[in-house]
GROMACS .gro file of N, CA and C in nm:
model
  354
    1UNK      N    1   0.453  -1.687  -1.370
    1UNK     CA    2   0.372  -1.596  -1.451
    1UNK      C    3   0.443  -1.462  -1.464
    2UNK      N    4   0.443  -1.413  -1.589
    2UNK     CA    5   0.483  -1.258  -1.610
    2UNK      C    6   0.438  -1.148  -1.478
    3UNK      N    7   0.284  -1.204  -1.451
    3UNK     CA    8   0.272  -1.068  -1.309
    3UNK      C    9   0.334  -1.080  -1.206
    4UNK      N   10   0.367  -1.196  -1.181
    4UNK     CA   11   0.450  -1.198  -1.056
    4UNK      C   12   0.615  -1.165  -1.079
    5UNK      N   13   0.689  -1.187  -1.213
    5UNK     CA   14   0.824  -1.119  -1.287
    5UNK      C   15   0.788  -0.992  -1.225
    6UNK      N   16   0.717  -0.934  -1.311
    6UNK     CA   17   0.641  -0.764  -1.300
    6UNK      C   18   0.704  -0.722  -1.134
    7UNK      N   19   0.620  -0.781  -1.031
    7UNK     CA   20   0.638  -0.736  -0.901
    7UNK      C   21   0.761  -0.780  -0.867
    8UNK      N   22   0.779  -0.890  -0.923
    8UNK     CA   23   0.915  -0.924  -0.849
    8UNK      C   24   1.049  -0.839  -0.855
    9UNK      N   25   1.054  -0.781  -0.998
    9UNK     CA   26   1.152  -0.699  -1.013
    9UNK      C   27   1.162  -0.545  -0.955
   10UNK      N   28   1.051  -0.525  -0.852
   10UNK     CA   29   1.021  -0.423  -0.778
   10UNK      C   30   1.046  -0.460  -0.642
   11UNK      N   31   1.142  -0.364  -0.520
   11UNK     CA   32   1.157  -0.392  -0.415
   11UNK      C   33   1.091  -0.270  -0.352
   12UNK      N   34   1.080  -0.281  -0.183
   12UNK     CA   35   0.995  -0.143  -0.141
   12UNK      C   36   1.073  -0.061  -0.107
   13UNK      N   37   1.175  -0.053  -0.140
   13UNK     CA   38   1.306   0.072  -0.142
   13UNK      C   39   1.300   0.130  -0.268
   14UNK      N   40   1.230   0.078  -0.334
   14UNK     CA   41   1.222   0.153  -0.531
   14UNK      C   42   1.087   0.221  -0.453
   15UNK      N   43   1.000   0.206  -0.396
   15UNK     CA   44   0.830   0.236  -0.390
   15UNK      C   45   0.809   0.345  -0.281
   16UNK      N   46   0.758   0.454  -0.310
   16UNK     CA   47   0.706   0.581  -0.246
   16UNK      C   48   0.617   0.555  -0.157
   17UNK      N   49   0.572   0.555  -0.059
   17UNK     CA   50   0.409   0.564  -0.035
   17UNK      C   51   0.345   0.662   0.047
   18UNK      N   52   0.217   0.692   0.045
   18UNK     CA   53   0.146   0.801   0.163
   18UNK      C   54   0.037   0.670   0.242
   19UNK      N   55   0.065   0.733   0.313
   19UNK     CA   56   0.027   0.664   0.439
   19UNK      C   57  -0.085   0.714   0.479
   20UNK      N   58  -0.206   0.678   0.424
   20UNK     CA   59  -0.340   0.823   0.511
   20UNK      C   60  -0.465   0.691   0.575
   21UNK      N   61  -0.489   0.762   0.683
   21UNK     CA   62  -0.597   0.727   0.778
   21UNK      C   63  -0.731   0.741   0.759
   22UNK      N   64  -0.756   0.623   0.708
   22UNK     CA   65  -0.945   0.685   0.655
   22UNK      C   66  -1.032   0.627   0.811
   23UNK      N   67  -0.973   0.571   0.916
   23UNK     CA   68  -1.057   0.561   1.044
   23UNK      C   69  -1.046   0.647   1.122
   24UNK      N   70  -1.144   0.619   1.289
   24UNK     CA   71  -1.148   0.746   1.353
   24UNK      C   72  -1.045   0.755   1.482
   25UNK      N   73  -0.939   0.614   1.474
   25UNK     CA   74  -0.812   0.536   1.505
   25UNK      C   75  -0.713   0.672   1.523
   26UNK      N   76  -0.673   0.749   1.616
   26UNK     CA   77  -0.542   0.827   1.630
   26UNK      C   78  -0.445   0.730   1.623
   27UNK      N   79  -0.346   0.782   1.535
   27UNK     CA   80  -0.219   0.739   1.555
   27UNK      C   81  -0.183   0.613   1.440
   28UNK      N   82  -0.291   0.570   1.393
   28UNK     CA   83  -0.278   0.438   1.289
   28UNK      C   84  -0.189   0.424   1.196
   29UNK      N   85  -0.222   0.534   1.109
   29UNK     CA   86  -0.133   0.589   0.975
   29UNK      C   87   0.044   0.643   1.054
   30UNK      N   88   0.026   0.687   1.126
   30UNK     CA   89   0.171   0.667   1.235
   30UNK      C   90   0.240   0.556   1.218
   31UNK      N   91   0.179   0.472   1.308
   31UNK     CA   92   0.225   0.343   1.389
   31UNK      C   93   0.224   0.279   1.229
   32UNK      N   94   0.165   0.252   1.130
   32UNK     CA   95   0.142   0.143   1.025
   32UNK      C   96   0.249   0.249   0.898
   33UNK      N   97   0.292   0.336   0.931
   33UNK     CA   98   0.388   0.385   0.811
   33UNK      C   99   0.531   0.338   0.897
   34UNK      N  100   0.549   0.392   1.057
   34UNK     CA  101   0.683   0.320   1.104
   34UNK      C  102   0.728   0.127   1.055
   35UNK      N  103   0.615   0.098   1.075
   35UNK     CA  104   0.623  -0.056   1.002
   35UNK      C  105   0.636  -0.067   0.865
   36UNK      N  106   0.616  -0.008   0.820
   36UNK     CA  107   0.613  -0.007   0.661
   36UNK      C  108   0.792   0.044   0.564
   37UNK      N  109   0.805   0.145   0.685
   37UNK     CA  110   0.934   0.150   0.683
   37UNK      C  111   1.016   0.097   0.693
   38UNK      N  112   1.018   0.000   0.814
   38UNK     CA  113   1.098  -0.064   0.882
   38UNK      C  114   1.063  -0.182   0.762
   39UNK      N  115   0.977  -0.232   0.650
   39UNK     CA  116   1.047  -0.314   0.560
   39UNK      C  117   1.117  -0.233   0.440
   40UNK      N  118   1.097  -0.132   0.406
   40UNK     CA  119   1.192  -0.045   0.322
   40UNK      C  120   1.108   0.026   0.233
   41UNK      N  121   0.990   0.066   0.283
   41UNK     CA  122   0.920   0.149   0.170
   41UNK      C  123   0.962   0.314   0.236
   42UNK      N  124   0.974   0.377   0.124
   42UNK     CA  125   0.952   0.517   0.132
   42UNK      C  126   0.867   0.574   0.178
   43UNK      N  127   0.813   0.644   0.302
   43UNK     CA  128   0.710   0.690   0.343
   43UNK      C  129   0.755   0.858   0.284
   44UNK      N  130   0.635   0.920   0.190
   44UNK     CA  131   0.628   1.047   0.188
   44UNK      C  132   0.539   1.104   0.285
   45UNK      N  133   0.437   1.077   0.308
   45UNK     CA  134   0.316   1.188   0.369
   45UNK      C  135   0.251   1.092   0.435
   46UNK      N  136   0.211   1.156   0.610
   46UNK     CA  137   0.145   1.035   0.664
   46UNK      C  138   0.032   1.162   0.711
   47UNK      N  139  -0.091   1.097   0.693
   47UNK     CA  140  -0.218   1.171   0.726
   47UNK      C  141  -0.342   1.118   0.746
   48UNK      N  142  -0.437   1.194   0.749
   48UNK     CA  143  -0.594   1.150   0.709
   48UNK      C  144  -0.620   1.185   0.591
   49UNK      N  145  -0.720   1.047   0.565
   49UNK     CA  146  -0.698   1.037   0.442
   49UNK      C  147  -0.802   1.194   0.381
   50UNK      N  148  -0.755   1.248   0.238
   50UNK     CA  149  -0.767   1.351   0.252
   50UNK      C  150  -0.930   1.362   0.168
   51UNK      N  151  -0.984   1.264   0.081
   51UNK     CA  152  -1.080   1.211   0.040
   51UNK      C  153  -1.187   1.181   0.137
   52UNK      N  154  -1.143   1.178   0.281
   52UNK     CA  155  -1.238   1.167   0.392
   52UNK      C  156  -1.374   1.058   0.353
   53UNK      N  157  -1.299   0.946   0.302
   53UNK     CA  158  -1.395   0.799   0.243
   53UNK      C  159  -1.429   0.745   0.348
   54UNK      N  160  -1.520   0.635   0.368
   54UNK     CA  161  -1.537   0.548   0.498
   54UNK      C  162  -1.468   0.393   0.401
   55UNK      N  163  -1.400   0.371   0.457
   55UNK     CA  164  -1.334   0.248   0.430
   55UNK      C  165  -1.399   0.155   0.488
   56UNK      N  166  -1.513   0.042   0.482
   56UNK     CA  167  -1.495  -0.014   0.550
   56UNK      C  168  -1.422  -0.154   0.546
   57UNK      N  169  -1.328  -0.167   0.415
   57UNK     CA  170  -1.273  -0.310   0.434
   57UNK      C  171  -1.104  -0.284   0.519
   58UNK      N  172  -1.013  -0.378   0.483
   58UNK     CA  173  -0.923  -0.336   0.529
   58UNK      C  174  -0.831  -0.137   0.470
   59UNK      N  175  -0.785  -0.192   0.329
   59UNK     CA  176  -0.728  -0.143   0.297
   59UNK      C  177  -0.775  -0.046   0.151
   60UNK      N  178  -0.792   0.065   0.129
   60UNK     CA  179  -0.708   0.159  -0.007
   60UNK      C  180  -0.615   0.162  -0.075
   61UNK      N  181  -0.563   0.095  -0.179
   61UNK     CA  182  -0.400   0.048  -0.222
   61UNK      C  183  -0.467   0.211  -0.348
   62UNK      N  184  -0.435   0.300  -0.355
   62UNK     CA  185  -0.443   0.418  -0.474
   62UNK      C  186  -0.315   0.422  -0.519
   63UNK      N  187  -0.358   0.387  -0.723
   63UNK     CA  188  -0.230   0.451  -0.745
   63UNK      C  189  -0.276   0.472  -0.928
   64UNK      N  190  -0.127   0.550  -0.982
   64UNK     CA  191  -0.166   0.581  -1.120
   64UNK      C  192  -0.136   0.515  -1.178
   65UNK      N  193  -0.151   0.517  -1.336
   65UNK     CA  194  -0.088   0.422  -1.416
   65UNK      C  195   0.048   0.342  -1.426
   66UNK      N  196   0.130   0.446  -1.374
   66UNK     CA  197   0.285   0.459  -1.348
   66UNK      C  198   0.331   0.407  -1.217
   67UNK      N  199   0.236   0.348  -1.175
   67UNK     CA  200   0.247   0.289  -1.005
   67UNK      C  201   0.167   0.146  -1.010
   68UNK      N  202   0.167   0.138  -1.103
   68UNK     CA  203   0.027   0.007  -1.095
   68UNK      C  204   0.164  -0.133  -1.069
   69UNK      N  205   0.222  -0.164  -1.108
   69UNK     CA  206   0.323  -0.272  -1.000
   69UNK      C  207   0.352  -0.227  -0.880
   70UNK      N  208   0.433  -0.091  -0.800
   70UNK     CA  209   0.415  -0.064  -0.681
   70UNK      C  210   0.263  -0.084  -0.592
   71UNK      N  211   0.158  -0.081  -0.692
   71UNK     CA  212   0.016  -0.089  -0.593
   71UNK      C  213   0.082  -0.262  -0.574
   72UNK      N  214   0.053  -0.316  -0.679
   72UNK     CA  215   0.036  -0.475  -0.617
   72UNK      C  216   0.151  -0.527  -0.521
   73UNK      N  217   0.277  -0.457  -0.510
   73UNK     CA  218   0.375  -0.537  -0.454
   73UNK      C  219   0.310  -0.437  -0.308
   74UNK      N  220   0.249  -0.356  -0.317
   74UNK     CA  221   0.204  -0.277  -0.167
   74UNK      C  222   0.122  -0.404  -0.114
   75UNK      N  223   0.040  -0.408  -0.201
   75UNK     CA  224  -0.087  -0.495  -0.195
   75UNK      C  225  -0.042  -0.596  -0.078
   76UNK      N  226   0.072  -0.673  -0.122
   76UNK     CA  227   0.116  -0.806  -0.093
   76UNK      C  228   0.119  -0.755   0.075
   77UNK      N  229   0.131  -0.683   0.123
   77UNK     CA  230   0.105  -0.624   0.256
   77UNK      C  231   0.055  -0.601   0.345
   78UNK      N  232  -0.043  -0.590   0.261
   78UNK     CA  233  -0.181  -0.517   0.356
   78UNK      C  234  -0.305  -0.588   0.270
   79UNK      N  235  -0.315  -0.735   0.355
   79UNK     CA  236  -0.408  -0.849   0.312
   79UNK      C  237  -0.570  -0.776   0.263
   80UNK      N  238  -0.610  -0.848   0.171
   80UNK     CA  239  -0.773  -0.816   0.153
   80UNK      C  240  -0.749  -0.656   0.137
   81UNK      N  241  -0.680  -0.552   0.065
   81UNK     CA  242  -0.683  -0.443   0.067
   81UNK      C  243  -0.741  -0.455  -0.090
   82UNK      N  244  -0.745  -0.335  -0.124
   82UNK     CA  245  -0.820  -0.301  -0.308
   82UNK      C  246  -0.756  -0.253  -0.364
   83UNK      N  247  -0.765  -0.240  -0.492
   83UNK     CA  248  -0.678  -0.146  -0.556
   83UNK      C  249  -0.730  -0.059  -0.613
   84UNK      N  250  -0.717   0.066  -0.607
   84UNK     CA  251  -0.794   0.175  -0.697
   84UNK      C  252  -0.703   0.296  -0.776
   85UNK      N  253  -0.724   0.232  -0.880
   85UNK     CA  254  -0.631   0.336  -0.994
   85UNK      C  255  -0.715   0.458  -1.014
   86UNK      N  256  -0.640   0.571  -1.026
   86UNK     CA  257  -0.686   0.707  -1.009
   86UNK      C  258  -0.596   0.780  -1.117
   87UNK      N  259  -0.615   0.918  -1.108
   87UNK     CA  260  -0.552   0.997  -1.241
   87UNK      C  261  -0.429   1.067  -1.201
   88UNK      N  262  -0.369   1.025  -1.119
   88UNK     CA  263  -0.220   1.068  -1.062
   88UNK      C  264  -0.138   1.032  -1.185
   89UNK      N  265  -0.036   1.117  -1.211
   89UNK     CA  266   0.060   1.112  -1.302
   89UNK      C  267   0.194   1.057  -1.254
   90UNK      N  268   0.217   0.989  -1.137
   90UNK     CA  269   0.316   0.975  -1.064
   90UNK      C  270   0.334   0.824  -1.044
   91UNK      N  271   0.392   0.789  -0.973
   91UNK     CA  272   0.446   0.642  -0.911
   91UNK      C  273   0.414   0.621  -0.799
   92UNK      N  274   0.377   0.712  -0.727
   92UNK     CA  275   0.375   0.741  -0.560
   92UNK      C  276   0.224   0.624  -0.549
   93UNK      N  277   0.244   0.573  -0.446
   93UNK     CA  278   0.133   0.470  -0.397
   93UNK      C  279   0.063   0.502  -0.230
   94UNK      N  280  -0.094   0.547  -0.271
   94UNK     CA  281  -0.143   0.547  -0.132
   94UNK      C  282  -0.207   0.444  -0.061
   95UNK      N  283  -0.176   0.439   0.023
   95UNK     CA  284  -0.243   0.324   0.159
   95UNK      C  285  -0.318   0.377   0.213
   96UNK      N  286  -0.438   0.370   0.183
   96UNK     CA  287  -0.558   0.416   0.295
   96UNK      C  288  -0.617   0.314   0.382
   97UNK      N  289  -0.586   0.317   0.521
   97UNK     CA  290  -0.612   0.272   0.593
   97UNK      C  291  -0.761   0.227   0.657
   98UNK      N  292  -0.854   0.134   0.621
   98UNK     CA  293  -0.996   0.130   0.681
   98UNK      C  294  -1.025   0.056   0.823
   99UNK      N  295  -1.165   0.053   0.826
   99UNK     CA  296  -1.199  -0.020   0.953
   99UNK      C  297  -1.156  -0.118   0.998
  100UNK      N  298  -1.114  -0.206   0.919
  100UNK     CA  299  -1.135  -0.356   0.925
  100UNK      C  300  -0.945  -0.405   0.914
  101UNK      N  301  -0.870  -0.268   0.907
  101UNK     CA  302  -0.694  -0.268   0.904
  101UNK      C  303  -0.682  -0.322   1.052
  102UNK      N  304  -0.608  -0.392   1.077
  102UNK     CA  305  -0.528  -0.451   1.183
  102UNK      C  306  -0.366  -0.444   1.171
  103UNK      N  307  -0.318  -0.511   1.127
  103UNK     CA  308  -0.154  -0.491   1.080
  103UNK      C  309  -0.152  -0.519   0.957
  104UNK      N  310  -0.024  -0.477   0.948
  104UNK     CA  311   0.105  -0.512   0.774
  104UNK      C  312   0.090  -0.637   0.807
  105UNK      N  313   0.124  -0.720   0.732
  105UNK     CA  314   0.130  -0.861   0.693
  105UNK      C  315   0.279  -0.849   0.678
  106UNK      N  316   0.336  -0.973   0.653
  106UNK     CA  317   0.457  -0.993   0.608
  106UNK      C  318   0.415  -1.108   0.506
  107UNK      N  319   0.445  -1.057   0.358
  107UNK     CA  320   0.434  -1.111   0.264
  107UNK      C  321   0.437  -1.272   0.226
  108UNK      N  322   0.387  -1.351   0.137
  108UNK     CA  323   0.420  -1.479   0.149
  108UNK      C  324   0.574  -1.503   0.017
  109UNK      N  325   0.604  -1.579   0.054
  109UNK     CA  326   0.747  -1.646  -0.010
  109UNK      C  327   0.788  -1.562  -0.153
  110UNK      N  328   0.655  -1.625  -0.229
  110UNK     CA  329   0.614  -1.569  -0.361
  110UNK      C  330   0.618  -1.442  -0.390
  111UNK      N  331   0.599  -1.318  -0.338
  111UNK     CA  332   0.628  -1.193  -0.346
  111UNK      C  333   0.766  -1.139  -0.300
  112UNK      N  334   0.843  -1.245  -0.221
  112UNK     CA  335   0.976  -1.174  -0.172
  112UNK      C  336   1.075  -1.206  -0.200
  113UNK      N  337   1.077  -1.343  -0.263
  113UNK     CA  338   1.178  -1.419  -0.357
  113UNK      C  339   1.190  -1.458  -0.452
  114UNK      N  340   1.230  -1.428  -0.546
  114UNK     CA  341   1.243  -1.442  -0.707
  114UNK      C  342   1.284  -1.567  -0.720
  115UNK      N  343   1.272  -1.665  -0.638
  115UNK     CA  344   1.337  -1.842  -0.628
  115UNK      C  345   1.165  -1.880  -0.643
  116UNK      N  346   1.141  -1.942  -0.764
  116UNK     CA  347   1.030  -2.043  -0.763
  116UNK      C  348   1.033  -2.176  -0.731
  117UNK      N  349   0.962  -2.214  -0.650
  117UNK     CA  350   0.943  -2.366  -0.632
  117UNK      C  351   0.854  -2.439  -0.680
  118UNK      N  352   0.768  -2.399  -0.770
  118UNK     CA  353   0.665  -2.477  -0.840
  118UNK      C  354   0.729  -2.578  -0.958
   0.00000   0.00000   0.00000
């Protein structure tokens, strides 16, 4: 399918992200941006989240028009997360972290290899 082309031609060394903490978890948005790194995303800003939302599913995937493939290839990450497009003029992609966050995922096949087997 074209959406999966879309993401595919995006790696997380092209992708910005902020890293913000919408639980009451010290250290989360820390510990879950060092991992995030360590697969090759750009961490700009790690915080609470600054919207002060109650998350309660896993994840916040925020991003603008100009980020809307970086949200989904984030997505592929951080299981059962949402996506919420907002009026940012940028590319930059936020991860808001909720209750129900446990770890990064490591993606399935389909998001990390441009080799189809179907």
């Amino acid at each position: 399918s074209d959406h999966a082309a879309a993401v595919g031609g995006l790696r997380p060394a092209t992708i910005t992200i902020n890293v913000l903490n919408a639980t009451k978890r010290n250290g989360l948005a820390g510990k879950t941006s060092t991992t995030l790194k360590g697969i090759g995303f750009l961490v700009a800003t790690v915080a609470n989240d600054p919207l002060k939302k109650t998350i309660a599913g896993t994840a916040e995937i925020r991003y603008g028009a100009k980020g809307a493939d970086a949200a989904k290839l984030v997505a592929t990450y951080v299981p059962k997360s949402v996506l919420v497009l907002d009026k940012r003029n940028t590319s930059v992609v936020d991860v808001v972290l909720g209750e129900a966050f446990t770890a990064v995922a490591a993606p399935t096949a389909t998001a990390t290899s441009s080799a189809s087997t179907s």
